[in-house]
Short mmCIF file of C-alpha atoms in Angstrom, two decimals:
data_model
loop_
_atom_site.label_atom_id
_atom_site.label_comp_id
_atom_site.label_asym_id
_atom_site.label_seq_id
_atom_site.Cartn_x
_atom_site.Cartn_y
_atom_site.Cartn_z
CA MET A 7 0.00 0.00 0.00
CA PRO A 8 1.59 3.34 -1.03
CA TYR A 9 2.13 6.10 1.49
CA SER A 10 -1.13 8.04 1.39
CA THR A 11 -0.96 11.14 3.58
CA SER A 12 -0.66 14.66 2.24
CA MET A 13 3.16 14.66 2.31
CA PRO A 14 4.79 14.61 -1.16
CA THR A 15 6.86 11.53 -2.11
CA PRO A 16 8.87 10.83 1.07
CA LYS A 17 12.67 10.96 0.76
CA ILE A 18 14.35 8.30 2.88
CA LEU A 19 18.05 7.71 3.59
CA VAL A 20 19.03 4.07 4.23
CA VAL A 21 22.34 3.58 6.06
CA ASP A 22 23.75 0.04 6.21
CA ASP A 23 27.13 -1.53 5.42
CA SER A 24 25.47 -4.48 3.68
CA LEU A 25 24.57 -3.86 0.01
CA LEU A 26 22.16 -6.79 0.13
CA ILE A 27 20.26 -5.35 3.12
CA ARG A 28 20.23 -1.82 1.63
CA LYS A 29 18.65 -3.20 -1.53
CA ALA A 30 16.12 -5.25 0.44
CA ILE A 31 15.09 -2.21 2.49
CA GLN A 32 14.93 -0.08 -0.67
CA HIS A 33 12.62 -2.65 -2.26
CA GLU A 34 10.26 -2.46 0.74
CA LEU A 35 10.32 1.35 0.74
CA THR A 36 9.53 1.61 -2.96
CA GLN A 37 6.35 -0.33 -2.18
CA LEU A 38 5.40 2.73 -0.13
CA GLY A 39 6.19 5.07 -3.01
CA ALA A 40 9.34 6.45 -1.35
CA MET A 41 12.43 7.93 -2.99
CA VAL A 42 15.45 6.15 -1.48
CA THR A 43 19.10 7.21 -1.08
CA GLN A 44 21.72 4.75 0.20
CA ALA A 45 24.79 5.20 2.41
CA ARG A 46 27.36 2.51 3.24
CA ASP A 47 28.15 3.55 6.84
CA GLY A 48 27.39 6.17 9.48
CA GLN A 49 29.97 8.65 8.24
CA GLU A 50 28.63 8.62 4.67
CA GLY A 51 25.10 8.77 6.07
CA LEU A 52 25.96 11.87 8.10
CA GLU A 53 27.48 13.57 5.05
CA LYS A 54 24.44 12.83 2.92
CA ALA A 55 22.06 13.97 5.67
CA HIS A 56 23.90 17.31 5.80
CA ALA A 57 23.90 17.67 2.00
CA ASP A 58 20.18 17.01 1.47
CA HIS A 59 16.87 17.00 3.33
CA PHE A 60 15.29 13.63 4.21
CA ASP A 61 11.90 12.84 5.67
CA LEU A 62 13.28 9.77 7.41
CA ILE A 63 16.66 8.11 8.08
CA ILE A 64 16.86 4.34 8.64
CA SER A 65 20.18 3.14 10.07
CA ASP A 66 21.87 -0.12 10.99
CA VAL A 67 23.86 -0.26 14.24
CA ASP A 68 27.16 -2.08 13.58
CA MET A 69 28.99 -0.29 10.73
CA PRO A 70 32.59 0.76 10.03
CA ARG A 71 33.78 4.37 10.56
CA MET A 72 30.63 5.37 12.47
CA ASP A 73 27.99 3.15 14.08
CA GLY A 74 24.26 3.81 14.05
CA TYR A 75 24.05 5.09 17.63
CA THR A 76 26.75 7.69 17.03
CA LEU A 77 25.11 8.69 13.74
CA CYS A 78 21.80 9.18 15.55
CA GLN A 79 23.41 11.26 18.31
CA GLN A 80 25.16 13.53 15.83
CA LEU A 81 22.02 13.99 13.73
CA LYS A 82 19.97 14.94 16.80
CA ALA A 83 22.68 17.31 18.05
CA ASP A 84 22.68 19.30 14.79
CA PRO A 85 19.80 21.85 14.49
CA LYS A 86 19.65 21.20 10.73
CA THR A 87 18.88 17.50 11.18
CA ALA A 88 17.53 17.35 14.76
CA ARG A 89 13.91 17.18 13.56
CA THR A 90 14.51 14.41 11.02
CA PRO A 91 13.03 11.12 12.32
CA VAL A 92 15.66 8.40 12.77
CA VAL A 93 14.76 4.71 12.98
CA ILE A 94 17.34 2.15 14.11
CA CYS A 95 16.95 -1.10 12.16
CA SER A 96 19.05 -3.86 13.65
CA SER A 97 19.27 -7.58 14.23
CA GLN A 98 20.06 -6.73 17.87
CA ASP A 99 16.59 -6.73 19.41
CA SER A 100 17.49 -7.10 23.10
CA GLU A 101 16.03 -4.65 25.64
CA GLU A 102 19.52 -3.24 26.20
CA ALA A 103 20.04 -2.57 22.48
CA ILE A 104 16.61 -0.95 22.13
CA ASP A 105 17.19 1.27 25.20
CA LYS A 106 20.55 2.31 23.81
CA GLY A 107 18.92 3.33 20.54
CA PHE A 108 16.30 5.47 22.26
CA HIS A 109 18.92 7.06 24.51
CA ALA A 110 20.80 8.03 21.35
CA GLY A 111 17.68 9.93 20.24
CA ALA A 112 16.12 7.41 17.85
CA ASP A 113 12.44 7.88 17.02
CA GLY A 114 11.89 4.18 16.48
CA TYR A 115 13.59 0.79 16.67
CA LEU A 116 12.87 -1.98 14.15
CA PRO A 117 14.16 -5.55 14.40
CA LYS A 118 15.33 -6.84 11.03
CA SER A 119 13.37 -10.01 11.75
CA ASP A 120 9.97 -8.23 11.69
CA GLY A 121 9.10 -9.22 8.12
CA SER A 122 8.01 -7.15 5.12
CA GLU A 123 4.50 -6.16 6.23
CA GLY A 124 5.59 -5.29 9.77
CA PHE A 125 8.47 -3.21 8.41
CA ARG A 126 6.27 -1.25 5.97
CA ARG A 127 3.58 -0.70 8.62
CA ALA A 128 6.15 0.68 11.09
CA ILE A 129 7.67 3.01 8.47
CA ARG A 130 4.22 4.26 7.44
CA ASP A 131 3.50 5.01 11.09
CA VAL A 132 6.74 6.99 11.53
CA LEU A 133 6.08 9.00 8.36
CA ASP A 134 2.46 9.63 9.33
CA ARG A 135 3.50 10.91 12.74
CA ALA A 136 6.24 13.15 11.31
CA ASN A 137 3.84 14.57 8.73
CA ILE A 138 1.07 15.10 11.28
CA ILE A 139 3.33 16.89 13.78
CA SER A 140 5.13 19.19 11.35
CA GLY A 141 4.10 22.84 11.73
CA ARG A 142 1.21 22.20 14.15
CA LEU A 143 0.13 25.14 16.33
CA ILE A 144 0.32 24.86 20.13
CA LEU A 145 -1.09 27.42 22.57
CA VAL A 146 1.03 27.62 25.75
CA VAL A 147 -0.74 29.14 28.78
CA ASP A 148 1.28 30.03 31.89
CA ASP A 149 1.60 33.12 34.09
CA SER A 150 5.39 32.67 34.31
CA THR A 151 7.29 34.44 31.54
CA LEU A 152 10.26 32.12 32.10
CA VAL A 153 8.10 28.99 31.71
CA ARG A 154 6.36 30.35 28.61
CA HIS A 155 9.70 31.13 26.97
CA SER A 156 11.35 27.82 27.88
CA VAL A 157 8.35 25.76 26.69
CA SER A 158 8.04 27.85 23.50
CA ASP A 159 11.75 27.41 22.72
CA ALA A 160 11.60 23.63 23.19
CA LEU A 161 8.47 23.27 21.05
CA THR A 162 9.77 25.59 18.32
CA GLN A 163 13.00 23.60 18.07
CA ALA A 164 10.90 20.45 17.67
CA GLY A 165 9.14 21.98 14.65
CA PHE A 166 5.93 23.29 16.19
CA ARG A 167 4.42 26.75 15.83
CA VAL A 168 3.71 28.33 19.21
CA ALA A 169 1.37 30.99 20.58
CA THR A 170 1.28 32.06 24.24
CA ALA A 171 -1.12 33.48 26.82
CA ASN A 172 -0.39 34.48 30.42
CA ASN A 173 -3.61 33.17 31.97
CA GLY A 174 -6.85 31.37 31.15
CA ARG A 175 -8.80 34.53 30.34
CA ALA A 176 -6.12 35.67 27.89
CA ALA A 177 -6.19 32.16 26.36
CA MET A 178 -9.97 32.39 25.86
CA GLN A 179 -9.52 35.75 24.13
CA TRP A 180 -6.79 34.25 21.91
CA LEU A 181 -9.13 31.41 20.95
CA ALA A 182 -11.94 33.86 20.14
CA ASP A 183 -9.59 35.90 17.93
CA ASN A 184 -7.64 33.11 16.25
CA GLY A 185 -9.69 29.91 16.35
CA ALA A 186 -8.66 26.47 17.55
CA PRO A 187 -4.97 25.50 17.90
CA ASP A 188 -3.91 21.88 17.49
CA LEU A 189 -2.96 21.50 21.18
CA ILE A 190 -3.22 23.52 24.40
CA ILE A 191 -0.53 23.24 27.10
CA SER A 192 -1.58 24.98 30.29
CA ASP A 193 -0.51 25.57 33.86
CA ILE A 194 -3.11 25.08 36.64
CA GLU A 195 -2.41 27.88 39.14
CA MET A 196 -2.86 31.23 37.33
CA PRO A 197 -4.52 34.57 38.18
CA GLN A 198 -7.88 35.68 36.67
CA MET A 199 -8.63 32.21 35.23
CA GLY A 200 -6.79 29.06 36.24
CA GLY A 201 -6.08 26.01 34.12
CA MET A 202 -8.92 23.89 35.53
CA GLU A 203 -11.52 26.57 34.70
CA LEU A 204 -9.95 27.01 31.26
CA LEU A 205 -10.12 23.26 30.68
CA THR A 206 -13.77 22.90 31.70
CA THR A 207 -14.79 25.98 29.68
CA ILE A 208 -13.08 24.66 26.54
CA LYS A 209 -14.59 21.20 26.90
CA ARG A 210 -18.07 22.75 27.05
CA HIS A 211 -17.50 24.73 23.86
CA PRO A 212 -18.58 22.85 20.69
CA GLN A 213 -15.83 24.42 18.53
CA TRP A 214 -13.00 23.72 20.98
CA HIS A 215 -13.96 20.62 22.97
CA SER A 216 -11.91 18.26 20.75
CA ILE A 217 -8.61 20.17 21.24
CA PRO A 218 -6.17 17.96 23.19
CA PHE A 219 -5.38 19.64 26.54
CA LEU A 220 -2.00 18.95 28.22
CA VAL A 221 -1.59 20.17 31.79
CA MET A 222 1.65 21.34 33.41
CA THR A 223 1.31 21.16 37.18
CA SER A 224 3.34 20.99 40.37
CA MET A 225 0.25 19.50 42.08
CA ALA A 226 0.74 15.91 40.93
CA ASP A 227 -1.25 14.30 43.78
CA GLN A 228 -3.68 11.56 42.90
CA GLY A 229 -6.79 13.65 43.60
CA THR A 230 -5.70 16.49 41.30
CA ILE A 231 -4.78 14.09 38.52
CA ARG A 232 -8.18 12.37 38.75
CA ARG A 233 -9.99 15.73 38.59
CA LEU A 234 -7.94 16.73 35.52
CA TYR A 235 -8.75 13.54 33.64
CA ARG A 236 -12.41 13.73 34.67
CA ALA A 237 -12.56 17.29 33.29
CA GLY A 238 -11.17 16.12 29.94
CA ALA A 239 -7.39 16.59 30.13
CA ALA A 240 -5.52 14.39 27.65
CA SER A 241 -2.39 14.10 29.83
CA TYR A 242 -0.21 15.99 32.28
CA VAL A 243 3.49 16.64 32.91
CA PRO A 244 4.72 17.39 36.45
CA LYS A 245 6.65 20.58 37.22
CA PRO A 246 9.58 21.08 37.14
CA PHE A 247 9.34 19.42 33.72
CA ASN A 248 11.95 17.95 31.46
CA ALA A 249 11.83 19.69 28.05
CA PRO A 250 12.38 16.52 25.94
CA HIS A 251 9.66 14.74 27.93
CA LEU A 252 7.25 17.65 27.38
CA VAL A 253 7.98 17.70 23.63
CA HIS A 254 7.58 13.91 23.40
CA THR A 255 4.25 14.06 25.25
CA ALA A 256 3.04 16.84 22.94
CA GLU A 257 4.12 14.87 19.87
CA LYS A 258 2.35 11.75 21.08
CA LEU A 259 -0.88 13.58 21.90
CA LEU A 260 -0.92 15.32 18.54
CA SER A 261 -0.02 12.29 16.49
CA ASP A 262 -2.50 10.07 18.34
CA ASN A 263 -5.26 12.68 18.01
CA PHE A 264 -4.65 13.38 14.34
CA LEU A 265 -4.25 9.73 13.45
CA LYS A 266 -7.52 9.06 15.26
CA LEU A 267 -9.19 11.84 13.27
CA LEU A 268 -7.62 10.53 10.05
CA ARG A 269 -8.85 7.00 10.69
CA GLU A 270 -12.31 8.32 11.59
CA LYS A 271 -12.38 10.37 8.38
CA GLU A 272 -11.39 7.29 6.38
CA ARG A 273 -14.10 5.27 8.16
CA LEU A 274 -16.74 7.91 7.43
CA GLN A 275 -15.64 8.15 3.80
CA SER A 276 -15.88 4.38 3.47
CA GLU A 277 -19.34 4.33 5.07
CA HIS A 278 -20.36 7.29 2.88
CA GLY A 279 -19.23 5.40 -0.22
CA LEU A 280 -21.14 2.27 0.79
CA LEU A 281 -24.20 4.37 1.56
CA LEU A 282 -24.09 6.11 -1.82
CA ALA A 283 -23.60 2.76 -3.53
CA SER A 284 -26.73 1.47 -1.79
CA ILE A 285 -28.76 4.55 -2.74
CA THR A 286 -27.44 4.39 -6.30
CA SER A 287 -28.68 0.81 -6.44
CA LEU A 288 -32.10 2.06 -5.32
CA ILE A 289 -32.07 4.67 -8.11
CA GLN A 290 -31.11 2.01 -10.65
CA ALA A 291 -33.88 -0.25 -9.36
CA LEU A 292 -36.31 2.67 -9.59
CA GLU A 293 -35.32 3.52 -13.17
CA ALA A 294 -35.34 -0.14 -14.19
CA ARG A 295 -39.08 -0.23 -13.47
CA ASP A 296 -39.71 1.36 -16.84
CA LEU A 297 -37.82 1.94 -20.08
CA TYR A 298 -38.80 5.60 -20.06
CA THR A 299 -37.06 6.45 -16.77
CA ARG A 300 -33.82 4.54 -17.34
CA GLY A 301 -30.64 6.64 -17.11
CA HIS A 302 -32.43 9.93 -16.35
CA SER A 303 -30.67 10.64 -13.03
CA GLU A 304 -27.24 9.94 -14.52
CA ALA A 305 -27.94 12.25 -17.46
CA VAL A 306 -29.15 15.08 -15.21
CA ALA A 307 -26.05 14.64 -13.00
CA ARG A 308 -23.83 14.91 -16.07
CA ILE A 309 -25.52 18.15 -17.17
CA ALA A 310 -25.50 19.63 -13.65
CA THR A 311 -21.79 18.96 -13.08
CA GLY A 312 -20.99 20.38 -16.51
CA MET A 313 -22.83 23.56 -15.56
CA ALA A 314 -21.06 23.70 -12.19
CA ARG A 315 -17.63 23.47 -13.82
CA THR A 316 -18.64 26.18 -16.29
CA MET A 317 -19.45 28.36 -13.27
CA GLY A 318 -16.01 27.66 -11.77
CA MET A 319 -17.49 25.88 -8.78
CA PRO A 320 -14.92 24.27 -6.39
CA ALA A 321 -14.35 20.53 -6.87
CA GLU A 322 -15.96 19.59 -3.52
CA GLN A 323 -19.16 21.45 -4.44
CA VAL A 324 -19.18 19.87 -7.90
CA GLU A 325 -19.00 16.45 -6.25
CA SER A 326 -21.86 17.30 -3.86
CA LEU A 327 -23.97 18.62 -6.74
CA GLU A 328 -23.35 15.44 -8.72
CA ILE A 329 -24.62 13.33 -5.81
CA ALA A 330 -27.65 15.58 -5.33
CA ALA A 331 -28.48 15.38 -9.05
CA ARG A 332 -28.21 11.59 -9.03
CA LEU A 333 -30.59 11.49 -6.05
CA HIS A 334 -33.03 14.18 -7.17
CA ASP A 335 -35.76 11.68 -8.16
CA LEU A 336 -35.12 9.27 -5.27
CA GLY A 337 -38.59 9.98 -3.87
CA LYS A 338 -40.25 8.39 -6.91
CA ILE A 339 -39.55 5.08 -5.26
CA GLY A 340 -42.54 5.89 -3.06
CA ILE A 341 -44.90 6.62 -5.99
CA PRO A 342 -47.29 3.77 -6.96
CA ASP A 343 -46.57 2.07 -10.29
CA SER A 344 -50.10 2.85 -11.44
CA VAL A 345 -49.20 6.55 -11.36
CA LEU A 346 -45.47 6.51 -12.12
CA LEU A 347 -45.75 4.15 -15.09
CA LYS A 348 -49.03 5.38 -16.50
CA PRO A 349 -48.76 5.38 -20.35
CA GLY A 350 -50.35 8.77 -20.87
CA LYS A 351 -50.98 12.15 -19.30
CA LEU A 352 -51.79 12.22 -15.62
CA THR A 353 -55.06 13.31 -14.06
CA ASP A 354 -54.98 16.18 -11.55
CA GLU A 355 -55.19 13.71 -8.68
CA GLU A 356 -52.34 11.62 -10.10
CA TYR A 357 -50.24 14.72 -10.67
CA GLU A 358 -50.70 15.66 -6.99
CA ILE A 359 -49.31 12.24 -6.07
CA ILE A 360 -46.30 12.76 -8.39
CA LYS A 361 -45.70 16.14 -6.74
CA THR A 362 -44.96 14.37 -3.42
CA HIS A 363 -41.75 12.76 -4.71
CA PRO A 364 -39.37 15.62 -3.71
CA THR A 365 -40.67 15.47 -0.14
CA ILE A 366 -40.42 11.66 -0.07
CA GLY A 367 -36.83 11.89 -1.32
CA ALA A 368 -35.94 14.44 1.37
CA ASP A 369 -37.53 12.24 4.05
CA ILE A 370 -35.47 9.25 2.89
CA LEU A 371 -32.23 11.27 3.16
CA ARG A 372 -33.05 13.12 6.40
CA PRO A 373 -31.86 10.37 8.83
CA ILE A 374 -28.45 10.27 7.09
CA PRO A 375 -26.20 13.02 8.60
CA SER A 376 -23.57 12.89 5.84
CA LEU A 377 -26.20 13.72 3.20
CA ALA A 378 -27.93 16.51 5.11
CA ASP A 379 -26.50 19.24 2.85
CA LEU A 380 -28.09 17.60 -0.20
CA ILE A 381 -31.66 17.59 1.13
CA PRO A 382 -32.54 21.16 0.00
CA ALA A 383 -31.54 20.36 -3.61
CA VAL A 384 -33.54 17.13 -3.67
CA GLN A 385 -36.57 18.73 -2.05
CA SER A 386 -36.58 21.92 -4.16
CA HIS A 387 -35.71 20.88 -7.73
CA HIS A 388 -39.35 21.46 -8.84
CA GLU A 389 -39.67 24.89 -7.26
CA ARG A 390 -40.16 27.82 -9.67
CA LEU A 391 -38.79 31.35 -9.48
CA ASP A 392 -42.28 32.84 -9.55
CA GLY A 393 -43.41 30.73 -6.58
CA THR A 394 -45.71 28.40 -8.56
CA GLY A 395 -43.54 25.32 -8.08
CA TYR A 396 -43.71 22.58 -5.44
CA PRO A 397 -43.60 21.37 -2.71
CA GLN A 398 -43.09 24.65 -0.76
CA GLY A 399 -43.80 27.37 -3.31
CA LEU A 400 -40.37 28.98 -2.86
CA LYS A 401 -39.51 32.09 -4.87
CA GLY A 402 -36.33 33.48 -6.44
CA ASP A 403 -33.21 33.12 -4.30
CA GLU A 404 -35.18 31.16 -1.70
CA ILE A 405 -34.61 28.21 -4.03
CA PRO A 406 -31.17 26.65 -3.36
CA LEU A 407 -28.63 27.08 -6.17
CA PHE A 408 -28.15 23.31 -6.55
CA ALA A 409 -31.91 22.90 -7.04
CA ARG A 410 -31.98 25.68 -9.66
CA ILE A 411 -29.14 24.00 -11.58
CA ILE A 412 -30.74 20.55 -11.41
CA ALA A 413 -34.07 21.98 -12.60
CA VAL A 414 -32.53 23.10 -15.91
CA GLY A 415 -30.87 19.74 -16.55
CA ASP A 416 -34.03 17.89 -15.50
CA ILE A 417 -36.26 19.79 -17.96
CA TYR A 418 -33.74 19.60 -20.81
CA HIS A 419 -33.33 15.86 -20.50
CA ALA A 420 -37.07 15.26 -20.00
CA LEU A 421 -38.01 17.18 -23.15
CA THR A 422 -35.30 15.60 -25.32
CA SER A 423 -36.28 12.07 -24.24
CA ASN A 424 -38.99 9.60 -25.25
CA ARG A 425 -42.19 9.53 -23.24
CA PRO A 426 -45.02 7.03 -23.47
CA TYR A 427 -47.26 9.65 -25.08
CA ARG A 428 -44.78 11.55 -27.31
CA ALA A 429 -41.47 11.40 -29.14
CA PRO A 430 -38.44 13.50 -28.14
CA MET A 431 -38.77 17.18 -29.00
CA PRO A 432 -36.29 18.79 -31.44
CA GLU A 433 -33.45 20.53 -29.63
CA ASP A 434 -34.31 23.95 -31.08
CA ARG A 435 -37.81 23.65 -29.66
CA VAL A 436 -36.46 22.48 -26.28
CA LEU A 437 -34.09 25.44 -26.06
CA GLU A 438 -36.94 27.75 -26.99
CA ILE A 439 -39.06 26.35 -24.13
CA ILE A 440 -36.17 26.72 -21.69
CA ASN A 441 -35.61 30.33 -22.80
CA ASP A 442 -39.32 31.07 -22.42
CA ALA A 443 -39.16 29.72 -18.86
CA ARG A 444 -36.27 32.06 -17.96
CA GLY A 445 -37.21 34.23 -15.00
CA SER A 446 -40.61 32.64 -14.35
CA HIS A 447 -39.86 28.94 -14.00
CA LEU A 448 -36.06 28.75 -14.36
CA CYS A 449 -33.20 30.80 -12.92
CA PRO A 450 -31.93 33.15 -15.71
CA GLU A 451 -28.29 32.81 -14.62
CA CYS A 452 -28.57 29.00 -14.63
CA VAL A 453 -30.10 29.06 -18.11
CA ASP A 454 -27.20 31.22 -19.33
CA VAL A 455 -24.67 28.83 -17.78
CA PHE A 456 -26.48 25.85 -19.32
CA LEU A 457 -26.28 27.40 -22.80
CA GLN A 458 -22.58 28.17 -22.27
CA TYR A 459 -22.02 24.57 -21.18
CA LEU A 460 -23.79 23.21 -24.29
CA GLU A 461 -21.80 25.47 -26.58
CA ALA A 462 -18.46 24.76 -24.90
CA SER A 463 -19.02 20.99 -24.93
CA GLY A 464 -20.21 20.96 -28.54
CA GLN A 465 -23.23 18.91 -27.45
CA HIS A 466 -26.47 18.46 -29.29
CA ALA A 467 -29.67 17.24 -27.71
CA PRO A 468 -29.26 13.53 -26.78
CA ARG A 469 -31.85 11.07 -28.02
CA PRO A 470 -31.88 8.29 -25.40
CA ALA A 471 -35.16 6.56 -24.60
CA THR A 472 -35.54 8.19 -21.16
CA ALA A 473 -37.86 10.56 -19.42
CA GLY A 474 -37.97 12.93 -16.51
CA THR A 475 -40.80 14.22 -14.38
CA PRO A 476 -43.84 15.59 -16.24
CA LEU A 477 -43.62 19.35 -16.60
#
């Protein structure tokens, strides 16, 4: 599985005195999509690390000229390379060897006996964490100028961006002015507003409650720690604190939090995809009920997205519009066959039944949170600018833009398609009808965009055997 976060192709330096092992590691890393540079020993690795920037360095331990521990120590001692993650990869997997690697400053320790999948998974994790941490913003809250400066310096050297406040009230003002940081590190005992009050206030606020909150405190008794965790603190560090320990705790909280959010986003996207696939199957089942409705939703979605791109709409909105257009007739699944498939014009009573399909479609989507933004387009695609449409009789700009776009594509495709009681209309006549409806039925700007889209795409009226909703 290739490396899939937002970082560009990761550049990795592999340091090992064995050509065979270097090539084996390079093979595994190329499976992740990495660009690999090799070095034969620690000295050459150090020279290459100084000459170029790497996203990760993987080093053996026992090598001539300079061993892996010494290489790691020198890399971490140099400000230019101190923030580059270093992973020791060795056949020495004793507790003593692992401790020695971490004492040298290594960010990870991999036994060479772990196997291909374990190796790639560990490297992905290191890269994910490095990418997640880089440039994140931390708000440091403490009434001591010395503490604020020392914490800020340590975090800045580790690659974080830092903002400061001298008490909880100042921190609240900073949040109101600047929005949510990625992490808050706060003292407990402060004038005006202490850390506990700041913590409880933030956790009650819907925009800020998910910010990880790290407490610095000299009151490390069991009762205080329990109260902190109960109030929502992610972790704490006792004062006087050790700067490397504080930085490591901040890195862990951030990486764990962002990886959790990333996994949750991936889970939601997967569920969203499965949900859309299920609904698409419903649409296909609906349109398969009759030759005259087959492919209508897909055609309207194609026209709507073409119009959206002509308007210069952002890609995310184009994608949402495409989904809304595909679902615009979803509510017809609740219309009886005797009405929906009637081979002729509808009676007034039957037309009233047909007019319920936008509301039925909206009701089907309403329990699905991820599709909530699409409901107005589905519910309103038969509204008219003059207020004579249905189901709510909306007028002008009260009609959502997505619905106004879909309405043009819906009418165009309906009129240029076969119906049980008539053949497709000529395109000139269809465009004439659409122009006549400008300003009364259809949005004038959307009609203009539709005509631009047709001209730019060189399209002529399609002639598939499909139909839309009766006009």
